[in-house]
Amino acid sequence: QVQLVESGGGLVQAGGSLRLSCLASGRTFSHYAMGWFRQAPGKEREFVAAISWSDTSTYYTDSVKGRFTISRDNAKNTVYLQMNSLKPEDTAIYYCAAPASSRYGYTPRTGPEYYYWGQGTQVTVSS
């Protein structure tokens, strides 16, 4: 029902910036929350950021607060993750995700609450 395609990953030095994009198709984008997750080698998939369907509420894991910004452009069916001041510990495969259904006033922030996932894009931060 929903297809998510990520882009924007790559190799960057510590302190640098990247902007990830996720293009959604298959349903009305603006009526659903969206999230970003990441998974480093040997670690579980971790919540990074989420944005509500209203485009007014955002949520971040503590380790990226103040450095990462999630945003969305509903006209383009795209969600972004602007990553600044990157650290080596940010190295991971980054995934965008969408829930199976919309719920007013609630934005999911855990992996099990999301149903649709992108293929992932690699972000590597060198020392």
mmCIF file of C-alpha atoms in Angstrom:
data_model
loop_
_atom_site.group_PDB
_atom_site.id
_atom_site.type_symbol
_atom_site.label_atom_id
_atom_site.label_comp_id
_atom_site.label_asym_id
_atom_site.label_seq_id
_atom_site.Cartn_x
_atom_site.Cartn_y
_atom_site.Cartn_z
ATOM 1 C CA GLN A 1 0.000 0.000 0.000
ATOM 2 C CA VAL A 2 2.870 2.361 0.817
ATOM 3 C CA GLN A 3 6.304 2.555 -0.749
ATOM 4 C CA LEU A 4 9.117 4.554 0.835
ATOM 5 C CA VAL A 5 12.330 5.424 -0.991
ATOM 6 C CA GLU A 6 15.241 7.020 0.847
ATOM 7 C CA SER A 7 18.119 9.018 -0.536
ATOM 8 C CA GLY A 8 20.880 11.315 0.657
ATOM 9 C CA GLY A 9 23.137 9.000 2.614
ATOM 10 C CA GLY A 10 26.868 8.952 2.166
ATOM 11 C CA LEU A 11 30.260 9.422 3.745
ATOM 12 C CA VAL A 12 30.990 12.547 5.740
ATOM 13 C CA GLN A 13 33.632 13.663 8.205
ATOM 14 C CA ALA A 14 32.798 14.269 11.842
ATOM 15 C CA GLY A 15 31.201 17.669 12.273
ATOM 16 C CA GLY A 16 29.719 17.637 8.800
ATOM 17 C CA SER A 17 26.121 17.544 7.635
ATOM 18 C CA LEU A 18 23.824 15.428 5.512
ATOM 19 C CA ARG A 19 20.169 15.682 4.581
ATOM 20 C CA LEU A 20 18.217 12.488 4.079
ATOM 21 C CA SER A 21 15.041 12.411 2.029
ATOM 22 C CA CYS A 22 12.221 9.893 1.930
ATOM 23 C CA LEU A 23 9.687 9.924 -0.869
ATOM 24 C CA ALA A 24 6.378 8.253 -0.036
ATOM 25 C CA SER A 25 3.811 6.897 -2.454
ATOM 26 C CA GLY A 26 0.629 4.850 -2.276
ATOM 27 C CA ARG A 27 -1.500 6.903 0.096
ATOM 28 C CA THR A 28 -2.199 10.451 1.158
ATOM 29 C CA PHE A 29 1.065 11.486 2.757
ATOM 30 C CA SER A 30 -0.126 14.449 4.775
ATOM 31 C CA HIS A 31 -2.521 12.433 6.936
ATOM 32 C CA TYR A 32 0.104 10.142 8.472
ATOM 33 C CA ALA A 33 2.956 10.524 10.886
ATOM 34 C CA MET A 34 6.437 9.617 9.651
ATOM 35 C CA GLY A 35 9.548 8.445 11.427
ATOM 36 C CA TRP A 36 13.264 7.925 10.998
ATOM 37 C CA PHE A 37 15.141 5.002 12.532
ATOM 38 C CA ARG A 38 18.710 3.789 12.325
ATOM 39 C CA GLN A 39 20.580 0.557 12.862
ATOM 40 C CA ALA A 40 24.298 0.269 13.494
ATOM 41 C CA PRO A 41 26.198 -3.022 13.129
ATOM 42 C CA GLY A 42 25.492 -5.324 16.043
ATOM 43 C CA LYS A 43 22.806 -3.069 17.491
ATOM 44 C CA GLU A 44 19.035 -3.033 17.466
ATOM 45 C CA ARG A 45 17.107 -0.644 15.306
ATOM 46 C CA GLU A 46 16.831 2.666 17.131
ATOM 47 C CA PHE A 47 14.266 5.429 16.969
ATOM 48 C CA VAL A 48 15.751 8.697 15.733
ATOM 49 C CA ALA A 49 12.961 11.160 15.001
ATOM 50 C CA ALA A 50 9.275 11.404 14.169
ATOM 51 C CA ILE A 51 6.902 14.053 12.912
ATOM 52 C CA SER A 52 3.152 14.253 13.340
ATOM 53 C CA TRP A 53 0.664 14.285 10.512
ATOM 54 C CA SER A 54 -0.157 17.893 11.345
ATOM 55 C CA ASP A 55 3.468 18.959 10.726
ATOM 56 C CA THR A 56 3.463 20.744 14.073
ATOM 57 C CA SER A 57 4.923 18.175 16.489
ATOM 58 C CA THR A 58 8.356 16.575 16.322
ATOM 59 C CA TYR A 59 10.139 14.058 18.523
ATOM 60 C CA TYR A 60 13.782 13.033 18.824
ATOM 61 C CA THR A 61 15.881 10.514 20.643
ATOM 62 C CA ASP A 62 18.118 12.175 23.218
ATOM 63 C CA SER A 63 21.347 11.479 21.373
ATOM 64 C CA VAL A 64 20.367 13.591 18.353
ATOM 65 C CA LYS A 65 18.473 16.455 19.989
ATOM 66 C CA GLY A 66 19.882 19.787 18.915
ATOM 67 C CA ARG A 67 21.687 18.252 15.936
ATOM 68 C CA PHE A 68 19.007 16.587 13.801
ATOM 69 C CA THR A 69 15.813 18.111 12.448
ATOM 70 C CA ILE A 70 12.909 16.219 10.934
ATOM 71 C CA SER A 71 10.577 18.019 8.559
ATOM 72 C CA ARG A 72 8.078 17.256 5.844
ATOM 73 C CA ASP A 73 6.828 18.727 2.611
ATOM 74 C CA ASN A 74 3.359 17.341 2.103
ATOM 75 C CA ALA A 75 3.044 18.773 -1.392
ATOM 76 C CA LYS A 76 6.051 16.662 -2.395
ATOM 77 C CA ASN A 77 5.119 13.611 -0.293
ATOM 78 C CA THR A 78 8.576 13.818 1.229
ATOM 79 C CA VAL A 79 9.993 13.714 4.740
ATOM 80 C CA TYR A 80 13.498 14.970 5.501
ATOM 81 C CA LEU A 81 16.095 14.414 8.168
ATOM 82 C CA GLN A 82 18.645 17.206 8.371
ATOM 83 C CA MET A 83 21.688 15.932 10.252
ATOM 84 C CA ASN A 84 24.232 18.447 11.508
ATOM 85 C CA SER A 85 27.325 18.111 13.688
ATOM 86 C CA LEU A 86 27.579 14.467 12.779
ATOM 87 C CA LYS A 87 29.537 12.139 15.038
ATOM 88 C CA PRO A 88 31.104 8.746 14.329
ATOM 89 C CA GLU A 89 28.474 7.153 16.554
ATOM 90 C CA ASP A 90 25.825 8.343 14.089
ATOM 91 C CA THR A 91 27.153 5.809 11.589
ATOM 92 C CA ALA A 92 24.288 3.472 10.710
ATOM 93 C CA ILE A 93 21.782 2.501 8.092
ATOM 94 C CA TYR A 94 18.955 5.005 8.271
ATOM 95 C CA TYR A 95 15.372 3.996 7.513
ATOM 96 C CA CYS A 96 12.229 6.014 7.069
ATOM 97 C CA ALA A 97 8.976 4.473 8.217
ATOM 98 C CA ALA A 98 5.225 5.002 8.179
ATOM 99 C CA PRO A 99 2.534 3.570 10.444
ATOM 100 C CA ALA A 100 -0.257 1.362 9.140
ATOM 101 C CA SER A 101 -2.930 3.832 10.214
ATOM 102 C CA SER A 102 -3.336 7.402 11.321
ATOM 103 C CA ARG A 103 -4.334 8.479 14.804
ATOM 104 C CA TYR A 104 -5.092 12.074 15.573
ATOM 105 C CA GLY A 105 -3.016 13.528 18.384
ATOM 106 C CA TYR A 106 -0.534 10.667 18.516
ATOM 107 C CA THR A 107 2.804 10.143 16.815
ATOM 108 C CA PRO A 108 4.406 6.693 17.183
ATOM 109 C CA ARG A 109 8.003 6.614 18.394
ATOM 110 C CA THR A 110 8.850 2.920 18.528
ATOM 111 C CA GLY A 111 9.662 0.465 15.770
ATOM 112 C CA PRO A 112 6.731 -1.903 16.424
ATOM 113 C CA GLU A 113 4.321 0.976 15.867
ATOM 114 C CA TYR A 114 5.484 1.388 12.279
ATOM 115 C CA TYR A 115 4.499 -0.897 9.448
ATOM 116 C CA TYR A 116 6.009 0.396 6.219
ATOM 117 C CA TRP A 117 9.773 0.755 5.885
ATOM 118 C CA GLY A 118 12.161 2.058 3.299
ATOM 119 C CA GLN A 119 15.145 0.093 2.055
ATOM 120 C CA GLY A 120 17.587 2.122 4.125
ATOM 121 C CA THR A 121 20.430 4.451 3.235
ATOM 122 C CA GLN A 122 23.935 4.189 4.651
ATOM 123 C CA VAL A 123 25.376 7.078 6.641
ATOM 124 C CA THR A 124 29.048 6.801 7.525
ATOM 125 C CA VAL A 125 30.780 9.415 9.662
ATOM 126 C CA SER A 126 34.564 9.275 9.768
ATOM 127 C CA SER A 127 36.735 10.528 12.614
#
